[in-house]
Coordinates of C-alpha atoms and ligand atoms in Angstrom, one line a residue:
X281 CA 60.0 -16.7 -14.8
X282 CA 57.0 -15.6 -13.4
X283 CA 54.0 -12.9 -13.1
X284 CA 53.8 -11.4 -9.4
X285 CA 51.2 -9.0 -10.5
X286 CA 48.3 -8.4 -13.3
X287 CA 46.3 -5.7 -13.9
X288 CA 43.5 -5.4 -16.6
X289 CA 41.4 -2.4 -17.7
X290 CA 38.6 -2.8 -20.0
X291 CA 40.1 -6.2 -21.4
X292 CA 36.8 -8.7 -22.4
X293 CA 34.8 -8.8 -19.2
X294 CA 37.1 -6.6 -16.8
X295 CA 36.8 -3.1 -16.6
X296 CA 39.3 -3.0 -13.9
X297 CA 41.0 -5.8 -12.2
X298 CA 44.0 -6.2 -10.2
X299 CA 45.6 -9.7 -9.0
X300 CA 48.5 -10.5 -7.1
X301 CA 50.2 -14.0 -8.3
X302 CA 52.1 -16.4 -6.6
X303 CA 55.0 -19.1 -7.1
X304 CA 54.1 -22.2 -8.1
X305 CA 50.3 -23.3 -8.9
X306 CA 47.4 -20.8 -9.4
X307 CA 43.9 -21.8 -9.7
X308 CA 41.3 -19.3 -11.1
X309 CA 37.7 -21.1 -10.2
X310 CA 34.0 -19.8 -11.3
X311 CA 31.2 -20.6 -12.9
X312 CA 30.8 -20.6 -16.8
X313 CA 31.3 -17.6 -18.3
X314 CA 32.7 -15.9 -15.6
X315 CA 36.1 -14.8 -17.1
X316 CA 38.8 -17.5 -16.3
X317 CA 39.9 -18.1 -19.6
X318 CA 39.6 -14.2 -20.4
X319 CA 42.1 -13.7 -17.4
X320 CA 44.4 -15.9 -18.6
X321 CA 43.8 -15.1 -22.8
X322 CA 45.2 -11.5 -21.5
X323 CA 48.7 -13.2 -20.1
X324 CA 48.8 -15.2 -23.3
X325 CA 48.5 -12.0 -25.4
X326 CA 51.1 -10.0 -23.6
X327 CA 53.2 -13.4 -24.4
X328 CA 52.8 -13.7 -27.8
X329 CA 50.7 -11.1 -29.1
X330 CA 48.1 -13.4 -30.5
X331 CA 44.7 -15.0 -28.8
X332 CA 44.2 -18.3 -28.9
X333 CA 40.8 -17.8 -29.7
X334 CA 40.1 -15.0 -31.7
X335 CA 42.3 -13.4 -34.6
X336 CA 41.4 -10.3 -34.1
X337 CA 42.6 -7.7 -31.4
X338 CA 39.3 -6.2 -31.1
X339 CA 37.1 -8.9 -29.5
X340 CA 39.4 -8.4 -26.9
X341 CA 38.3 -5.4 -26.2
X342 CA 35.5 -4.5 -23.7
X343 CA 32.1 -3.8 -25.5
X344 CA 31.6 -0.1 -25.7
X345 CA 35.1 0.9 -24.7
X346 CA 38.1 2.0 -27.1
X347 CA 40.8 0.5 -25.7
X348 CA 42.6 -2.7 -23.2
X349 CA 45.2 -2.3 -21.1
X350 CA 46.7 -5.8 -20.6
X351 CA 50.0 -5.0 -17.8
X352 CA 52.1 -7.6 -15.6
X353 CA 55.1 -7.2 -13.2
X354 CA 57.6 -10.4 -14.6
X355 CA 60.3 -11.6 -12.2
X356 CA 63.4 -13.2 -13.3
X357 CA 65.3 -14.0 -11.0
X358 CA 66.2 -11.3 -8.8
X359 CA 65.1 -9.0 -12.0
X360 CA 61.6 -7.5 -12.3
X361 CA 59.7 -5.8 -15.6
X362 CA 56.8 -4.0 -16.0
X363 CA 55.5 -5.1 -19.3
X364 CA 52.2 -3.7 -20.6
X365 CA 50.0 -3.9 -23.6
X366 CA 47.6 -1.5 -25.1
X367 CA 44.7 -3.0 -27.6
X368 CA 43.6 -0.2 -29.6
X369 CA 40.0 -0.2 -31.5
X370 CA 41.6 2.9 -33.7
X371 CA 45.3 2.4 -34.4
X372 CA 48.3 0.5 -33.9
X373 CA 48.8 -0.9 -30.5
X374 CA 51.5 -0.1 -28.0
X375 CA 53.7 -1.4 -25.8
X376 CA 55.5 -0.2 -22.9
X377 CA 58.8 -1.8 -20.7
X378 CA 58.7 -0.1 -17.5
X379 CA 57.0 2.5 -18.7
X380 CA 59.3 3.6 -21.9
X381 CA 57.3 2.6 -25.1
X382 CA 58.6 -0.1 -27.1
X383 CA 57.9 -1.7 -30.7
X384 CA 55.3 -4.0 -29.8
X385 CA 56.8 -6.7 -32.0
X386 CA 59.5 -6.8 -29.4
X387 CA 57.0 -7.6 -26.6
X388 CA 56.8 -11.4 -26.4
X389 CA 61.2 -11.3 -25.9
X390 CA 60.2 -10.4 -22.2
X391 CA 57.6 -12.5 -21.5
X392 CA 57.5 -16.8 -22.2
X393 CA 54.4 -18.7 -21.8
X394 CA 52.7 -21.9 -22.9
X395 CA 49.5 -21.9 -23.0
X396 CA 47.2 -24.9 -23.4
X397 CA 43.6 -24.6 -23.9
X398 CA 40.5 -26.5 -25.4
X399 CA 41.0 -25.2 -28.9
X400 CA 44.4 -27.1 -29.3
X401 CA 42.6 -30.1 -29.4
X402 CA 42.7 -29.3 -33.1
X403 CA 46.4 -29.8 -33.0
X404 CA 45.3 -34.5 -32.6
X405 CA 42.0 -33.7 -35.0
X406 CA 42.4 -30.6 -37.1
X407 CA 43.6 -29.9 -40.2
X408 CA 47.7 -29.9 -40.8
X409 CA 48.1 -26.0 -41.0
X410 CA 47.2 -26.2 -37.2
X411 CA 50.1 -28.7 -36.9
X412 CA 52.5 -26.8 -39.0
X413 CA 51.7 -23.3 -37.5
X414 CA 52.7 -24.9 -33.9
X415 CA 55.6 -26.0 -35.1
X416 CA 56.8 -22.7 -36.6
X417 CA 55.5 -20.7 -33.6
X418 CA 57.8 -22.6 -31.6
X419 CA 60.6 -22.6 -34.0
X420 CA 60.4 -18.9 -34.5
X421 CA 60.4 -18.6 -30.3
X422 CA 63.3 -20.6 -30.0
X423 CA 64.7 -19.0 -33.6
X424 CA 63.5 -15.6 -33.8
X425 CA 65.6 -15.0 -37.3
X426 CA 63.4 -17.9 -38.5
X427 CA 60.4 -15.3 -38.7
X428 CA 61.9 -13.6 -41.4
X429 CA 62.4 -16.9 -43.4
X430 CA 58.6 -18.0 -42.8
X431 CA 57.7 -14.6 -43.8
X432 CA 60.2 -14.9 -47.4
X433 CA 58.8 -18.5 -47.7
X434 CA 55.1 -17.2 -47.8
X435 CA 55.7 -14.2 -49.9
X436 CA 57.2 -16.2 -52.6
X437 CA 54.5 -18.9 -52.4
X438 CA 51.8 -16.3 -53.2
X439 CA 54.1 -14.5 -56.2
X440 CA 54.8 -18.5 -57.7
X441 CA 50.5 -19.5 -57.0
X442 CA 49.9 -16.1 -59.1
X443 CA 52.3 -16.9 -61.4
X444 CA 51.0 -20.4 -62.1
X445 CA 47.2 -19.1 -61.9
X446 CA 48.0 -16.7 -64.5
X447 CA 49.5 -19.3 -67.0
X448 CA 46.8 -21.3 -66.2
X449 CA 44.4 -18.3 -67.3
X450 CA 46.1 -17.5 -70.6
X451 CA 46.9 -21.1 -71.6
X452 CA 50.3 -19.6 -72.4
X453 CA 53.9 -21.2 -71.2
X454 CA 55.6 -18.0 -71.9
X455 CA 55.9 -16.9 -68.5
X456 CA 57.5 -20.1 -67.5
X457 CA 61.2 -18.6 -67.7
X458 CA 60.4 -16.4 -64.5
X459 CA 58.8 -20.1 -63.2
X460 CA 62.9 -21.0 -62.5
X461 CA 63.8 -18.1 -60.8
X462 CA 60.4 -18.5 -58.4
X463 CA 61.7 -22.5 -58.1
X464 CA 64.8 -21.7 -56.8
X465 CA 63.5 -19.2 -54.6
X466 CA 61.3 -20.9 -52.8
X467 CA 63.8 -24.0 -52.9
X468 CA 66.1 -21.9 -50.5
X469 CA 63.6 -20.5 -47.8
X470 CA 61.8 -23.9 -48.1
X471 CA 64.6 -26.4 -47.9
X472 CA 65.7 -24.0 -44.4
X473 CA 62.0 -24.5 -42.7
X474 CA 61.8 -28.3 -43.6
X475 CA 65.2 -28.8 -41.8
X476 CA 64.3 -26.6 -38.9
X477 CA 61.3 -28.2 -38.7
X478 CA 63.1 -31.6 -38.6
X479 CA 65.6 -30.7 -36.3
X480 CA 62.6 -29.2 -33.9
X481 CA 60.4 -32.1 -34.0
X482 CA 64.4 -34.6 -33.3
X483 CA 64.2 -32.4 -30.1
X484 CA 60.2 -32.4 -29.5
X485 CA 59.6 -36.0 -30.1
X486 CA 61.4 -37.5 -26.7
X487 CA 59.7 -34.9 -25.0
X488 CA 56.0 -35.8 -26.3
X489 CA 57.2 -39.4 -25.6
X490 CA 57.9 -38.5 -21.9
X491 CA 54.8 -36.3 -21.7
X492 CA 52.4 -38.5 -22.6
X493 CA 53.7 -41.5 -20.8
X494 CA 53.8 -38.9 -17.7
X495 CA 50.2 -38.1 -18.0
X496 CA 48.5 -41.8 -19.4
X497 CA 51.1 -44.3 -17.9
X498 CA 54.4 -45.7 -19.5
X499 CA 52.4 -48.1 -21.3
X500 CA 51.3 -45.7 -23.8
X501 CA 53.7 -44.6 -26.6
X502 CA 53.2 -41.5 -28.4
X503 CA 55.4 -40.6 -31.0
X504 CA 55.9 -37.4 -33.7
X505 CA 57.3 -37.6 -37.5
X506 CA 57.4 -35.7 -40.4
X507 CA 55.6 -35.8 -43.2
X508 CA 57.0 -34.1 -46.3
X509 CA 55.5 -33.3 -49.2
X510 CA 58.4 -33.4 -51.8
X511 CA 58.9 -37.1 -50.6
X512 CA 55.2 -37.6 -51.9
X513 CA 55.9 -40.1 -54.9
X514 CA 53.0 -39.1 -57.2
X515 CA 51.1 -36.0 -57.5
X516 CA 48.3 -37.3 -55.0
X517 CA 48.1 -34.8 -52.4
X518 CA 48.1 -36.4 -49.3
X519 CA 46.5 -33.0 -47.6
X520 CA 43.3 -34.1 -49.0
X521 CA 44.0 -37.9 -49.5
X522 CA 45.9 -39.2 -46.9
X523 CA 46.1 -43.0 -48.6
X524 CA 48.1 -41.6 -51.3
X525 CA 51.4 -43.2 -51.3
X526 CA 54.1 -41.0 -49.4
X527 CA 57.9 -42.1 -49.4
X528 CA 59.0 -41.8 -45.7
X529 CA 62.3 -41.0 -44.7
X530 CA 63.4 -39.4 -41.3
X531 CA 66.0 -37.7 -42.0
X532 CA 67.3 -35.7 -44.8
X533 CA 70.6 -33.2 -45.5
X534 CA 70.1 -30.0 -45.9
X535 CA 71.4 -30.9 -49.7
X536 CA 69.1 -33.7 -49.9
X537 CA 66.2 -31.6 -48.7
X538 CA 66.8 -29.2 -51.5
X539 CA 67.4 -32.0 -54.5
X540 CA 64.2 -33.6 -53.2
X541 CA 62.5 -30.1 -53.1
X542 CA 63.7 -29.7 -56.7
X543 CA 63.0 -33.5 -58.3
X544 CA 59.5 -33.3 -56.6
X545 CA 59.0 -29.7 -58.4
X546 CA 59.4 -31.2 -62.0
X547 CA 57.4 -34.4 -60.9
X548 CA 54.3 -32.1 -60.0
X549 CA 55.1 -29.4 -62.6
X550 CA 52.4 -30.5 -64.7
X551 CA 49.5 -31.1 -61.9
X552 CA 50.7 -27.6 -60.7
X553 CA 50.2 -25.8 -63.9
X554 CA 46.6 -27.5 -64.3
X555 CA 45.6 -26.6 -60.8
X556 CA 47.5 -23.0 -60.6
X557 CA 48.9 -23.9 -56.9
X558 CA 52.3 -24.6 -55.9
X559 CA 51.6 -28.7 -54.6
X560 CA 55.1 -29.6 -53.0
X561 CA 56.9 -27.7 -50.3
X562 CA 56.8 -27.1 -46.6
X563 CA 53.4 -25.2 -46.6
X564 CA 51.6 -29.0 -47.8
X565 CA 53.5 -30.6 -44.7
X566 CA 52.0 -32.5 -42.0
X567 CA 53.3 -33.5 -38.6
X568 CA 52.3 -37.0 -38.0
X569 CA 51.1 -38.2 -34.7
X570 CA 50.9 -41.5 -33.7
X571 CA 49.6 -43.2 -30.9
X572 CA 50.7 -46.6 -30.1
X573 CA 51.2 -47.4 -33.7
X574 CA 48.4 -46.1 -34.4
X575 CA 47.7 -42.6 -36.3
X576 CA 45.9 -40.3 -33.8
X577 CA 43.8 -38.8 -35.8
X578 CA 40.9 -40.6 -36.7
X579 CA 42.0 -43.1 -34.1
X580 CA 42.5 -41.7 -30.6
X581 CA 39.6 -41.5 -27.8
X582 CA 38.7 -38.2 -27.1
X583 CA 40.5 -38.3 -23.9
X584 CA 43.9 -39.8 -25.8
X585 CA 43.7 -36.5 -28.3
X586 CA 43.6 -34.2 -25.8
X587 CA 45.8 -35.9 -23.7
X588 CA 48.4 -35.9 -26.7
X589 CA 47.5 -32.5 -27.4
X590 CA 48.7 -31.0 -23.8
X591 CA 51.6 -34.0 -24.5
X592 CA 52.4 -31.5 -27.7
X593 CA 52.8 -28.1 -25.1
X594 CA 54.2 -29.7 -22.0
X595 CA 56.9 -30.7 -24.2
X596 CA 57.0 -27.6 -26.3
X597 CA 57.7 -25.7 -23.0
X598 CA 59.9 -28.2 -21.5
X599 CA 62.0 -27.5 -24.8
X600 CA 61.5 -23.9 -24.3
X601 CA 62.7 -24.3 -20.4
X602 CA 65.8 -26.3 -21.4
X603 CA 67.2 -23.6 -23.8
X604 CA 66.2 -20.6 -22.1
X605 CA 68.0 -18.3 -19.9
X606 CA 65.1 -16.5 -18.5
X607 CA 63.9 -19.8 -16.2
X608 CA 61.1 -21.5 -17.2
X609 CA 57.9 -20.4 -19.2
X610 CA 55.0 -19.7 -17.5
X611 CA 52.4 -23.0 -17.9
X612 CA 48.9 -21.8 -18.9
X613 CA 46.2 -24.5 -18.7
X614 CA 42.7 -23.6 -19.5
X615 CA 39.9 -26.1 -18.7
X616 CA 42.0 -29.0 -18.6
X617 CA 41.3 -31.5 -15.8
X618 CA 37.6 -31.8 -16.3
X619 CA 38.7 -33.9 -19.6
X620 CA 41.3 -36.3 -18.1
X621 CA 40.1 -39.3 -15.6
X622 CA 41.3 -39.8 -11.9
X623 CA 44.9 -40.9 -12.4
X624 CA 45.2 -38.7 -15.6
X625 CA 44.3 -35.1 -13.3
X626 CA 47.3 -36.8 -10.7
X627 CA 50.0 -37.8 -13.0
X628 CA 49.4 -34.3 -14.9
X629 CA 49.9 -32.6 -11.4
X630 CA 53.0 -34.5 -10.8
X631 CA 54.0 -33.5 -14.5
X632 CA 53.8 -29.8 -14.1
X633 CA 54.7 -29.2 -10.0
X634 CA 58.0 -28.4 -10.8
X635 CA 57.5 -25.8 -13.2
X636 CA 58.4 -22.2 -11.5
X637 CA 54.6 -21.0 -11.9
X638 CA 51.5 -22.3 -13.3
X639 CA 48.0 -20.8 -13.8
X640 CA 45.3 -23.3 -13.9
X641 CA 41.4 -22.5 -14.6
X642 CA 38.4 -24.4 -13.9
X643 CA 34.9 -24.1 -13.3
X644 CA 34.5 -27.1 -11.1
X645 CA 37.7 -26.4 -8.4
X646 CA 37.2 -30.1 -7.2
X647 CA 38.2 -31.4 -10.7
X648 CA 41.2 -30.1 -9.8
X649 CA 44.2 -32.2 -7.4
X650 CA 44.1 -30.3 -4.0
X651 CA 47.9 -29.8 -3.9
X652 CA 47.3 -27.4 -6.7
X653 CA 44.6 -25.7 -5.4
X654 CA 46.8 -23.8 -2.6
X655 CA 46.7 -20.2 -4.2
X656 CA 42.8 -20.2 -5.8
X657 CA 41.3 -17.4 -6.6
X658 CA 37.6 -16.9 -7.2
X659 CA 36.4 -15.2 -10.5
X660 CA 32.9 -13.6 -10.9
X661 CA 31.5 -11.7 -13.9
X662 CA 34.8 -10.0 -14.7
X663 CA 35.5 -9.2 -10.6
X664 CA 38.6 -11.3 -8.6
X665 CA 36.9 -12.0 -5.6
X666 CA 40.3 -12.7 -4.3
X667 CA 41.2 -15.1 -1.9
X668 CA 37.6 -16.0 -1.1
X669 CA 36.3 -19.0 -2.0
X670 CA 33.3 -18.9 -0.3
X671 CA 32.1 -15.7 -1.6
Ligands
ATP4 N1 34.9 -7.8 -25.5 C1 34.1 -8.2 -24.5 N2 33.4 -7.3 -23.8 C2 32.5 -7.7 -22.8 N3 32.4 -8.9 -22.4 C3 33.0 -9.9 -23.0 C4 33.9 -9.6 -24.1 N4 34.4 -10.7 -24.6 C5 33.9 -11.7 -23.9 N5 33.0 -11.2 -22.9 C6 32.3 -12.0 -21.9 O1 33.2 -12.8 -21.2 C7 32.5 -14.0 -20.8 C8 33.3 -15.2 -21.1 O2 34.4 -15.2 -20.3 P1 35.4 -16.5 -20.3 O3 35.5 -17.0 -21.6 O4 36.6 -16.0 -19.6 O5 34.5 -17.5 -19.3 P2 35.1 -18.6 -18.4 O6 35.0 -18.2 -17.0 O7 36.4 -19.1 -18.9 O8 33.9 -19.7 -18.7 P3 34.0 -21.3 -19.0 O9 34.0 -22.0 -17.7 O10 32.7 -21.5 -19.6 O11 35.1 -21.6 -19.8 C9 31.2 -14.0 -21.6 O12 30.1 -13.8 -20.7 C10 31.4 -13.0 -22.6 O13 30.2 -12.4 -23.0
MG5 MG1 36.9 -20.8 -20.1

């Protein structure tokens, strides 16, 4: 798929902008602080209804103004929407499909997009909830039903944590009856995200492999596994000690999952009702990355991380492209080639010239391979000085 139009009203720096879009490769050049990535945050939000830098709507929003309009004609095909996106200071937001409101949750079903920008470096160096939340972002695109199940999972984490905190508090077991019931709760919702997660990261790892060899050279290997916290031996937690001893094993059934799930619950029982925190289960998770044998965080080069970072969504999309029956997503990548060497900027170009439309930004446009550079557009405090680069 593909955007053939944007148009933004009092979105971050923009009071009004309007900018055509073509096939293939996009380039949005200007200086620092201009409003490339604010151009392109907009498309992401109308995607998936979340920034990837701010969590709330309002910074979105321009200073002194009560409202964004975020709105972008998507073709398909030989089919064209209108989708559009209202950010509201006061009340809910809405959304509107050629003009007929809709339930804004329903937004991102018209509209695909990967976006890759400097923050998902975090996804090599960060913490594992970074990890785990892009793995259940994709799984829930790919899966929307699996949003419910995240959502169960998380409600009954927080109802078993308060449970535990409050036998903690009162030194009492009484309560630990309704303990069971909680158990086998989150036993079922969990035992469904470890597998999907396992089955997502069988179908993401070959594609990280073939990423990253696209974009460093076929020397490099770069490879993906689970790490699952009910195969932890002990009660050492490897979240916050990563030397603690952790039983690996690729694969599980779905009934294995959940007799694991269950043995690890009575190993940590005790460390659990000491702490007041539920210590095994999907939400203590990591996704491993390795890098030539070696753990990539901790290990890889700054260049490496971030080239195994946009490794992580060139292959999330190329999943995405392979399932989908709306063409590909649209490939958002904000800021990239100033990190990568020479041949790292070529071999990505190669990488992502066959994808139906890409939108790059940059504030040096020389960083950026000349074959991409055909449709560039220059952006100046919050005005598309279209078509001009010399302006
Ligand atoms: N809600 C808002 N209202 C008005 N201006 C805003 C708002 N949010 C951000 N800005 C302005 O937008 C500018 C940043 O734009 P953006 O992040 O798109 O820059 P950029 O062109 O990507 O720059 P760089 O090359 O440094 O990444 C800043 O000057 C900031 O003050
Ligand atoms: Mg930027």
């Amino acid at each position: 798929m593909r955007v053939t139009h944007l148009s933004l009203t009092d979105f971050r720096n923009y009071e009004s902008a309007e900018l055509e879009l073509a096939p293939g490769p996009n380039l949005f050049v200007g200086s620092n602080g201009q409003g490339k990535t604010n151009l392109v945050e907009a498309l992401g939000y109308l995607s998936t209804l979340a920034s990837h830098r701010v969590s709330s709507d309002h910074a979105m929003i321009r200073s002194g103004c009560d409202a964004a309009i975020v709105r972008a004609r998507l073709s398909n095909g030989d089919q064209s929407v209108l989708a559009e996106v209202q950010l509201n200071r006061v009340g809910a937001n809405r959304a509107q499909i050629n003009r007929s409101a809709i339930k804004t949750r329903e937004l991102p079903r018209y509209f695909s997009s990967v976006l890759f920008a400097p923050e998902d470096l975090a996804l090599v160096r960060g913490e594992p909830s970074g990890r785990r939340r892009f793995l259940d972002e994709l799984l829930i695109l790919r899966t929307p039903r699996m949003s419910a199940v995240v959502a169960d999972y998380d409600r009954v984490l927080r109802q078993r944590n308060s449970l535990l905190k409050s036998a903690r508090a009162s030194g009492t077991r009484g309560q630990l009856g309704t303990l069971d019931i909680w158990d086998e709760r989150l036993i079922n919702f969990g035992t469904e995200i470890i597998d999907a997660r396992a089955d997502l990261v069988d179908e993401l790892a070959p594609e990280v492999e073939l990423a990253y060899a696209a974009i460093a050279g076929a020397e490099h290997a770069a490879s993906l596994s689970n790490q699952l916290s009910i195969l932890s031996t002990g009660t050492d937690d490897f979240e916050t000690d990563p030397t603690g001893e952790v039983l690996r094993r690729d694969r599980l059934t779905a009934d294995q999952t959940a007799e694991a799930f269950r043995a690890a619950l009575v190993r940590v029982r005790r460390a659990e009702l000491e702490r007041g925190i539920t210590l095994a289960g999907p939400h203590r998770d990591d996704l491993v990355l390795t890098l030539n044998d070696l753990p990539a965080r901790g290990y890889a080069s700054h260049g490496e991380s971030w080239s195994f970072a946009l490794s992580l969504k060139l292959a999330s999309a190329a999943v995405l492209r392979r399932e989908s029956n709306s063409g590909d997503p649209v490939l958002i990548l904000d800021d990239v080639f100033a990190e990568l060497d020479e041949s790292r900027r070529d071999r990505l170009a190669d990488a992502v010239e066959g994808f139906e439309q890409v939108l790059i930004t940059a504030a040096v446009g020389g960083d950026v391979p000349n074959r991409l550079g055909g449709n560039s557009v220059l952006i100046r405090a919050g005005r598309i000085v279209a078509g001009d680069e010399n302006a």
